[in-house]
Amino acid sequence: MTLLLSWLGLGQAWGTFPIIRSQVNYYGITGKTASALRQQMNQLGPLAENGRRFDAYTKWHVAWRYRYGSLGGSCRMTSLTVHTDITYTMPQWQNLQQAPRSLQQQWQRYYQALQLHEDGHGNHGRSATQEIWQRLSNLTQPTCTSMSQIANQAAQGIINRYAQKDIDYDRQTGHGRTQGAVFP
């Protein structure tokens, strides 16, 4: 039966998992004091969509592509691809070895907390991806008339919900401050 459905172009032609890619972009900072590092991050840190600078920033983008067709008296997805790109922008202290050991240790604690916070944002993108994958791969309708509209609305609703989770997460953590992402 699977071979016949694939031959007809109606079998599920997708892999087991969505595709999630992540990358880290760094912006260089230099300094031998905490205040010099803070000044550099204030000047060079990434701009968020609201125009505000932050020490780090995570952006995720989920895209989906699908095909559908009538099968067994209902409309179902016949192929589905969901992929997500997650981009982290983080500071990179370029002359760390020239600073006092105590400042290096302070930086390491801060940087770990900053990574933890940004990973929380990345996890929202990952969760949105998984949820879109589940929702669309299991989507069925009595007819194919409005399948595209229903699929896109479902996926966009999930995106909107996780975008709001990002906003709530920043509000709850003070953009990572409650997680220790405070420097100096």
Coordinates of N, CA and C in Angstrom, one line a residue:
M1 N 0.8 -1.2 0.0 CA 0.0 0.0 0.0 C 0.9 1.3 0.0
T2 N 1.9 1.3 0.8 CA 2.8 2.5 0.9 C 3.4 2.7 -0.5
L3 N 3.9 1.7 -1.2 CA 4.5 1.8 -2.5 C 3.5 2.4 -3.5
L4 N 2.3 1.9 -3.4 CA 1.2 2.4 -4.3 C 1.0 3.9 -4.0
L5 N 0.9 4.3 -2.7 CA 0.6 5.7 -2.4 C 1.8 6.6 -2.8
S6 N 3.0 6.1 -2.6 CA 4.1 6.9 -3.1 C 4.1 7.0 -4.6
W7 N 3.8 6.0 -5.3 CA 3.8 6.0 -6.7 C 2.7 7.0 -7.2
L8 N 1.6 7.1 -6.5 CA 0.5 8.0 -6.8 C 0.8 9.4 -6.4
G9 N 1.9 9.6 -5.6 CA 2.3 10.9 -5.0 C 1.4 11.3 -3.8
L10 N 0.8 10.3 -3.2 CA -0.1 10.6 -2.1 C 0.5 10.1 -0.8
G11 N 1.6 9.3 -0.8 CA 2.1 8.8 0.4 C 2.9 9.9 1.2
Q12 N 3.1 9.7 2.5 CA 3.9 10.7 3.2 C 5.3 10.7 2.8
A13 N 5.8 11.7 2.2 CA 7.1 11.8 1.6 C 8.0 12.7 2.4
W14 N 7.9 12.6 3.8 CA 8.8 13.4 4.6 C 9.6 12.5 5.5
G15 N 10.6 13.1 6.0 CA 11.5 12.4 7.0 C 10.8 12.3 8.3
T16 N 11.6 11.8 9.2 CA 11.1 11.6 10.6 C 11.1 12.9 11.4
F17 N 12.0 13.8 11.1 CA 12.2 15.0 12.0 C 12.2 16.2 11.1
P18 N 11.9 17.4 11.7 CA 12.1 18.6 11.1 C 13.6 18.9 11.1
I19 N 14.0 19.9 10.3 CA 15.4 20.3 10.2 C 15.6 21.6 11.0
I20 N 16.6 21.5 12.0 CA 16.9 22.7 12.8 C 18.4 23.0 12.7
R21 N 18.7 24.2 12.2 CA 20.1 24.6 12.1 C 20.3 25.7 13.0
S22 N 21.5 25.8 13.6 CA 21.8 26.9 14.5 C 23.2 27.3 14.2
Q23 N 23.4 28.6 14.4 CA 24.8 29.2 14.2 C 25.0 30.3 15.2
V24 N 26.2 30.5 15.5 CA 26.6 31.6 16.5 C 27.4 32.6 15.7
N25 N 27.0 33.8 15.7 CA 27.7 35.0 15.2 C 28.3 35.7 16.4
Y26 N 29.6 36.1 16.3 CA 30.2 36.8 17.4 C 30.5 38.2 16.9
Y27 N 30.5 39.1 17.9 CA 31.0 40.5 17.7 C 32.1 40.7 18.7
G28 N 33.2 41.2 18.2 CA 34.4 41.3 19.0 C 34.3 42.5 20.0
I29 N 34.8 42.2 21.2 CA 35.0 43.3 22.2 C 36.4 43.2 22.8
T30 N 36.9 44.3 23.2 CA 38.3 44.3 23.8 C 38.2 45.2 25.1
G31 N 39.1 44.9 26.0 CA 39.2 45.7 27.2 C 39.9 44.9 28.3
K32 N 40.4 45.6 29.3 CA 41.1 45.0 30.4 C 40.5 45.3 31.7
T33 N 39.3 46.0 31.6 CA 38.5 46.3 32.8 C 37.1 46.0 32.5
A34 N 36.3 45.8 33.6 CA 34.9 45.5 33.5 C 34.2 46.6 32.8
S35 N 34.5 47.9 33.2 CA 33.8 49.0 32.6 C 34.2 49.1 31.1
A36 N 35.4 48.8 30.7 CA 35.7 48.9 29.2 C 34.9 47.8 28.5
L37 N 34.8 46.6 29.0 CA 34.0 45.6 28.4 C 32.5 46.0 28.3
R38 N 32.0 46.6 29.4 CA 30.6 47.0 29.4 C 30.4 48.1 28.3
Q39 N 31.3 49.0 28.2 CA 31.2 50.1 27.2 C 31.2 49.5 25.8
Q40 N 32.0 48.5 25.5 CA 32.1 47.9 24.2 C 30.8 47.2 23.9
M41 N 30.2 46.4 24.9 CA 29.0 45.7 24.6 C 27.8 46.7 24.4
N42 N 27.8 47.8 25.1 CA 26.8 48.8 24.9 C 26.9 49.4 23.5
Q43 N 28.1 49.6 23.0 CA 28.3 50.2 21.7 C 28.1 49.2 20.5
L44 N 28.5 47.9 20.7 CA 28.6 47.0 19.6 C 27.6 45.9 19.7
G45 N 26.9 45.7 20.8 CA 25.9 44.6 21.0 C 24.9 44.6 19.9
P46 N 24.3 43.5 19.6 CA 23.3 43.4 18.6 C 22.1 44.2 18.8
L47 N 21.5 44.7 17.8 CA 20.2 45.5 17.8 C 19.1 44.5 17.7
A48 N 18.2 44.6 18.6 CA 16.9 43.8 18.6 C 16.0 44.5 17.6
E49 N 14.9 43.8 17.2 CA 14.0 44.3 16.3 C 13.3 45.6 16.8
N50 N 13.3 45.8 18.1 CA 12.8 47.1 18.6 C 13.8 48.2 18.6
G51 N 15.0 48.0 18.1 CA 16.0 49.0 18.0 C 16.9 49.1 19.2
R52 N 16.7 48.3 20.2 CA 17.4 48.4 21.5 C 18.6 47.4 21.4
R53 N 19.8 47.9 21.9 CA 21.0 47.0 22.0 C 20.9 46.1 23.2
F54 N 21.4 44.9 23.0 CA 21.6 43.9 24.0 C 23.0 43.3 24.0
D55 N 23.4 42.7 25.0 CA 24.7 42.0 25.1 C 24.7 40.8 24.1
A56 N 23.5 40.2 23.9 CA 23.4 39.0 23.0 C 22.0 39.0 22.5
Y57 N 21.8 38.3 21.4 CA 20.4 38.2 20.8 C 20.3 36.9 20.1
T58 N 19.1 36.4 20.2 CA 18.8 35.1 19.5 C 17.6 35.3 18.6
K59 N 17.7 35.0 17.4 CA 16.6 35.1 16.4 C 16.4 33.7 15.8
W60 N 15.1 33.3 15.7 CA 14.8 32.0 15.1 C 13.7 32.3 14.0
H61 N 13.8 31.5 13.0 CA 12.8 31.6 11.9 C 12.4 30.2 11.5
V62 N 11.1 29.9 11.5 CA 10.6 28.6 11.1 C 9.9 28.8 9.7
A63 N 10.2 27.9 8.8 CA 9.6 27.8 7.5 C 9.0 26.4 7.3
W64 N 7.9 26.4 6.5 CA 7.4 25.1 6.2 C 6.9 25.0 4.7
R65 N 6.9 23.8 4.2 CA 6.5 23.6 2.8 C 5.8 22.2 2.9
Y66 N 4.7 22.2 2.1 CA 3.9 20.9 2.2 C 3.2 20.7 0.9
R67 N 2.7 19.5 0.7 CA 1.8 19.2 -0.3 C 0.7 18.3 0.3
Y68 N -0.5 18.4 -0.3 CA -1.6 17.6 0.3 C -2.4 17.0 -0.8
G69 N -3.3 16.1 -0.5 CA -4.1 15.5 -1.5 C -5.2 14.6 -0.8
S70 N -6.2 14.2 -1.6 CA -7.3 13.4 -1.1 C -6.8 12.0 -0.9
L71 N -7.1 11.4 0.2 CA -6.7 10.1 0.5 C -7.7 9.4 1.5
G72 N -8.3 8.4 1.1 CA -9.2 7.7 2.0 C -10.4 8.5 2.4
G73 N -10.9 9.3 1.6 CA -12.1 10.1 1.9 C -11.8 11.4 2.6
S74 N -10.6 11.7 2.8 CA -10.3 13.0 3.5 C -9.0 13.6 2.8
C75 N -8.7 14.9 3.2 CA -7.5 15.5 2.7 C -6.4 15.4 3.7
R76 N -5.3 15.0 3.3 CA -4.1 14.8 4.2 C -2.8 15.4 3.6
M77 N -1.9 15.6 4.4 CA -0.6 16.0 4.0 C 0.1 14.8 3.3
T78 N 0.7 15.1 2.1 CA 1.4 14.0 1.4 C 2.9 14.2 1.5
S79 N 3.3 15.5 1.7 CA 4.7 15.7 2.0 C 4.8 16.9 2.9
L80 N 5.9 17.0 3.7 CA 6.0 18.1 4.6 C 7.5 18.3 4.9
T81 N 7.9 19.5 4.9 CA 9.3 19.9 5.3 C 9.1 21.1 6.2
V82 N 9.7 21.0 7.4 CA 9.7 22.1 8.3 C 11.2 22.3 8.7
H83 N 11.7 23.6 8.5 CA 13.0 23.8 8.9 C 13.1 25.1 9.6
T84 N 14.1 25.2 10.5 CA 14.3 26.4 11.4 C 15.7 26.8 11.4
D85 N 15.9 28.0 11.3 CA 17.3 28.6 11.5 C 17.3 29.4 12.8
I86 N 18.2 29.1 13.6 CA 18.4 29.8 14.9 C 19.8 30.5 14.9
T87 N 19.8 31.8 15.0 CA 21.0 32.5 15.0 C 21.2 33.2 16.3
Y88 N 22.3 32.9 17.0 CA 22.7 33.5 18.2 C 23.8 34.5 17.9
T89 N 23.7 35.7 18.5 CA 24.7 36.7 18.4 C 25.3 37.0 19.8
M90 N 26.5 36.7 19.9 CA 27.2 36.7 21.3 C 28.4 37.6 21.2
P91 N 28.8 38.1 22.4 CA 30.1 38.9 22.5 C 31.2 37.9 22.5
Q92 N 32.4 38.3 22.0 CA 33.6 37.5 22.1 C 34.7 38.5 22.6
W93 N 35.2 38.2 23.8 CA 36.2 39.0 24.4 C 37.5 38.6 23.8
Q94 N 38.1 39.5 22.9 CA 39.2 39.1 22.1 C 40.6 39.2 22.9
N95 N 40.7 40.0 23.9 CA 42.0 40.0 24.6 C 41.8 39.6 26.0
L96 N 41.0 38.5 26.2 CA 40.7 38.0 27.5 C 42.0 37.6 28.3
Q97 N 43.0 37.0 27.6 CA 44.2 36.5 28.3 C 45.1 37.7 28.9
Q98 N 44.8 38.9 28.4 CA 45.6 40.0 28.9 C 45.0 40.7 30.2
A99 N 43.8 40.2 30.6 CA 43.1 40.8 31.7 C 43.5 40.0 33.0
P100 N 43.2 40.7 34.1 CA 43.4 40.0 35.4 C 42.6 38.7 35.5
R101 N 43.1 37.7 36.2 CA 42.4 36.4 36.3 C 41.0 36.6 37.0
S102 N 40.9 37.5 37.9 CA 39.6 37.7 38.6 C 38.5 38.2 37.6
L103 N 38.9 39.1 36.7 CA 38.0 39.6 35.7 C 37.7 38.5 34.7
Q104 N 38.6 37.6 34.4 CA 38.4 36.5 33.5 C 37.3 35.6 34.1
Q105 N 37.4 35.3 35.4 CA 36.5 34.4 36.1 C 35.1 35.1 36.1
Q106 N 35.1 36.4 36.4 CA 33.8 37.1 36.4 C 33.1 37.0 35.0
W107 N 33.9 37.2 34.0 CA 33.4 37.1 32.6 C 32.9 35.7 32.3
Q108 N 33.6 34.6 32.7 CA 33.1 33.3 32.5 C 31.8 33.0 33.1
R109 N 31.6 33.4 34.4 CA 30.3 33.2 35.0 C 29.2 34.0 34.3
Y110 N 29.5 35.2 33.9 CA 28.5 36.0 33.2 C 28.2 35.4 31.8
Y111 N 29.2 34.9 31.1 CA 29.0 34.4 29.8 C 28.2 33.1 29.8
Q112 N 28.5 32.3 30.8 CA 27.7 31.0 30.9 C 26.2 31.4 31.2
A113 N 25.9 32.3 32.0 CA 24.5 32.8 32.3 C 23.9 33.4 31.1
L114 N 24.7 34.1 30.3 CA 24.2 34.7 29.1 C 23.8 33.6 28.1
Q115 N 24.7 32.6 27.9 CA 24.4 31.5 27.1 C 23.1 30.8 27.5
L116 N 23.0 30.6 28.8 CA 21.8 29.9 29.3 C 20.6 30.6 28.9
H117 N 20.6 32.0 29.1 CA 19.4 32.8 28.7 C 19.1 32.7 27.2
E118 N 20.2 32.8 26.4 CA 19.9 32.8 25.0 C 19.5 31.4 24.5
D119 N 20.0 30.4 25.2 CA 19.5 29.0 24.9 C 18.0 28.9 25.1
G120 N 17.5 29.6 26.1 CA 16.0 29.6 26.4 C 15.3 30.1 25.2
H121 N 15.8 31.2 24.6 CA 15.1 31.7 23.3 C 15.2 30.7 22.2
G122 N 16.4 30.1 22.0 CA 16.6 29.1 21.0 C 15.6 27.9 21.2
N123 N 15.4 27.5 22.5 CA 14.5 26.4 22.8 C 13.1 26.8 22.4
H124 N 12.7 28.0 22.4 CA 11.4 28.4 22.0 C 11.2 28.2 20.5
G125 N 12.3 28.5 19.7 CA 12.3 28.2 18.3 C 12.2 26.7 18.0
R126 N 13.0 25.9 18.8 CA 12.9 24.5 18.6 C 11.6 23.9 18.9
S127 N 11.0 24.4 20.0 CA 9.6 23.9 20.4 C 8.6 24.3 19.4
A128 N 8.7 25.5 18.8 CA 7.7 25.9 17.8 C 7.9 25.0 16.6
T129 N 9.1 24.7 16.2 CA 9.3 23.8 15.1 C 8.7 22.4 15.3
Q130 N 8.9 21.9 16.4 CA 8.4 20.5 16.7 C 6.9 20.5 16.7
E131 N 6.3 21.6 17.3 CA 4.8 21.7 17.4 C 4.2 21.9 16.0
I132 N 4.9 22.7 15.1 CA 4.4 22.9 13.8 C 4.5 21.5 13.0
W133 N 5.6 20.9 13.2 CA 5.8 19.5 12.5 C 4.6 18.6 12.9
Q134 N 4.4 18.5 14.2 CA 3.3 17.6 14.7 C 2.0 18.0 14.2
R135 N 1.7 19.3 14.3 CA 0.3 19.8 13.9 C 0.1 19.5 12.4
L136 N 1.1 19.9 11.6 CA 0.8 19.8 10.1 C 0.9 18.4 9.6
S137 N 1.8 17.6 10.2 CA 1.9 16.2 9.7 C 0.7 15.4 10.1
N138 N -0.1 15.8 11.1 CA -1.3 15.1 11.5 C -2.6 15.8 11.0
L139 N -2.4 16.8 10.2 CA -3.6 17.6 9.8 C -4.4 16.9 8.7
T140 N -5.7 16.8 9.0 CA -6.6 16.2 8.0 C -7.8 17.1 7.9
Q141 N -8.5 17.1 6.8 CA -9.7 17.9 6.6 C -10.6 17.0 5.7
P142 N -11.9 17.3 5.8 CA -12.9 16.5 5.0 C -12.6 16.7 3.5
T143 N -12.2 17.9 3.1 CA -11.9 18.2 1.7 C -10.6 19.0 1.7
C144 N -10.1 19.1 0.5 CA -8.9 19.9 0.3 C -9.1 21.4 0.0
T145 N -10.4 21.8 0.0 CA -10.7 23.2 -0.4 C -9.9 24.2 0.4
S146 N -9.9 24.1 1.7 CA -9.3 25.1 2.6 C -8.0 24.6 3.3
M147 N -7.5 23.5 2.9 CA -6.3 22.9 3.6 C -5.1 23.8 3.7
S148 N -4.8 24.5 2.7 CA -3.7 25.4 2.7 C -3.9 26.5 3.7
Q149 N -5.1 27.1 3.7 CA -5.4 28.2 4.6 C -5.3 27.7 6.1
I150 N -5.9 26.5 6.3 CA -5.9 26.0 7.7 C -4.5 25.6 8.2
A151 N -3.7 25.0 7.3 CA -2.3 24.7 7.6 C -1.5 25.9 8.0
N152 N -1.6 26.9 7.1 CA -0.8 28.1 7.4 C -1.3 28.9 8.6
Q153 N -2.6 28.9 8.8 CA -3.1 29.6 10.1 C -2.6 28.8 11.3
A154 N -2.6 27.5 11.3 CA -2.2 26.7 12.4 C -0.7 27.0 12.7
A155 N 0.1 26.9 11.7 CA 1.6 27.1 11.8 C 1.8 28.6 12.3
Q156 N 1.2 29.5 11.7 CA 1.4 30.9 12.1 C 0.9 31.2 13.6
G157 N -0.1 30.5 14.0 CA -0.6 30.6 15.3 C 0.4 30.1 16.3
I158 N 1.1 29.0 16.0 CA 2.1 28.4 16.8 C 3.3 29.4 16.9
I159 N 3.7 30.0 15.8 CA 4.8 30.9 15.7 C 4.5 32.1 16.6
N160 N 3.3 32.6 16.5 CA 2.9 33.8 17.3 C 2.9 33.5 18.8
R161 N 2.5 32.3 19.2 CA 2.5 31.9 20.6 C 3.9 31.8 21.1
Y162 N 4.8 31.2 20.4 CA 6.2 31.1 20.8 C 7.0 32.5 20.8
A163 N 6.6 33.4 19.9 CA 7.1 34.7 19.9 C 6.7 35.4 21.2
Q164 N 5.5 35.2 21.6 CA 5.0 35.8 22.8 C 5.7 35.2 24.0
K165 N 6.0 33.9 23.9 CA 6.8 33.2 25.0 C 8.2 33.9 25.1
D166 N 8.8 34.3 24.0 CA 10.1 35.0 24.0 C 10.0 36.3 24.8
I167 N 8.9 37.0 24.5 CA 8.7 38.3 25.2 C 8.4 38.1 26.7
D168 N 7.6 37.1 27.0 CA 7.3 36.8 28.4 C 8.6 36.3 29.2
Y169 N 9.4 35.5 28.5 CA 10.7 35.0 29.1 C 11.6 36.2 29.4
D170 N 11.7 37.1 28.5 CA 12.6 38.3 28.8 C 12.0 39.1 29.9
R171 N 10.7 39.3 30.0 CA 10.1 40.0 31.0 C 10.3 39.3 32.4
Q172 N 10.1 38.0 32.4 CA 10.3 37.2 33.6 C 11.7 37.2 34.1
T173 N 12.7 37.1 33.2 CA 14.1 37.0 33.6 C 14.8 38.3 33.6
G174 N 14.1 39.4 33.3 CA 14.8 40.7 33.2 C 15.9 40.6 32.1
H175 N 15.6 40.0 31.0 CA 16.5 39.8 29.9 C 17.8 39.1 30.4
G176 N 17.5 38.1 31.3 CA 18.6 37.2 31.7 C 19.2 37.6 33.1
R177 N 18.8 38.8 33.6 CA 19.4 39.3 34.9 C 19.2 38.3 36.0
T178 N 18.0 37.7 36.1 CA 17.6 36.8 37.2 C 18.4 35.5 37.0
Q179 N 18.9 35.3 35.8 CA 19.7 34.0 35.6 C 21.2 34.3 35.7
G180 N 21.6 35.5 36.2 CA 23.0 35.8 36.4 C 23.7 36.4 35.2
A181 N 23.0 36.8 34.2 CA 23.6 37.4 33.0 C 23.6 38.9 33.2
V182 N 24.5 39.3 34.2 CA 24.7 40.7 34.5 C 26.2 40.9 34.5
F183 N 26.6 41.9 33.8 CA 28.1 42.3 33.8 C 28.2 43.8 33.7
P184 N 29.1 44.4 34.5 CA 29.8 43.7 35.6 C 29.0 43.6 36.9

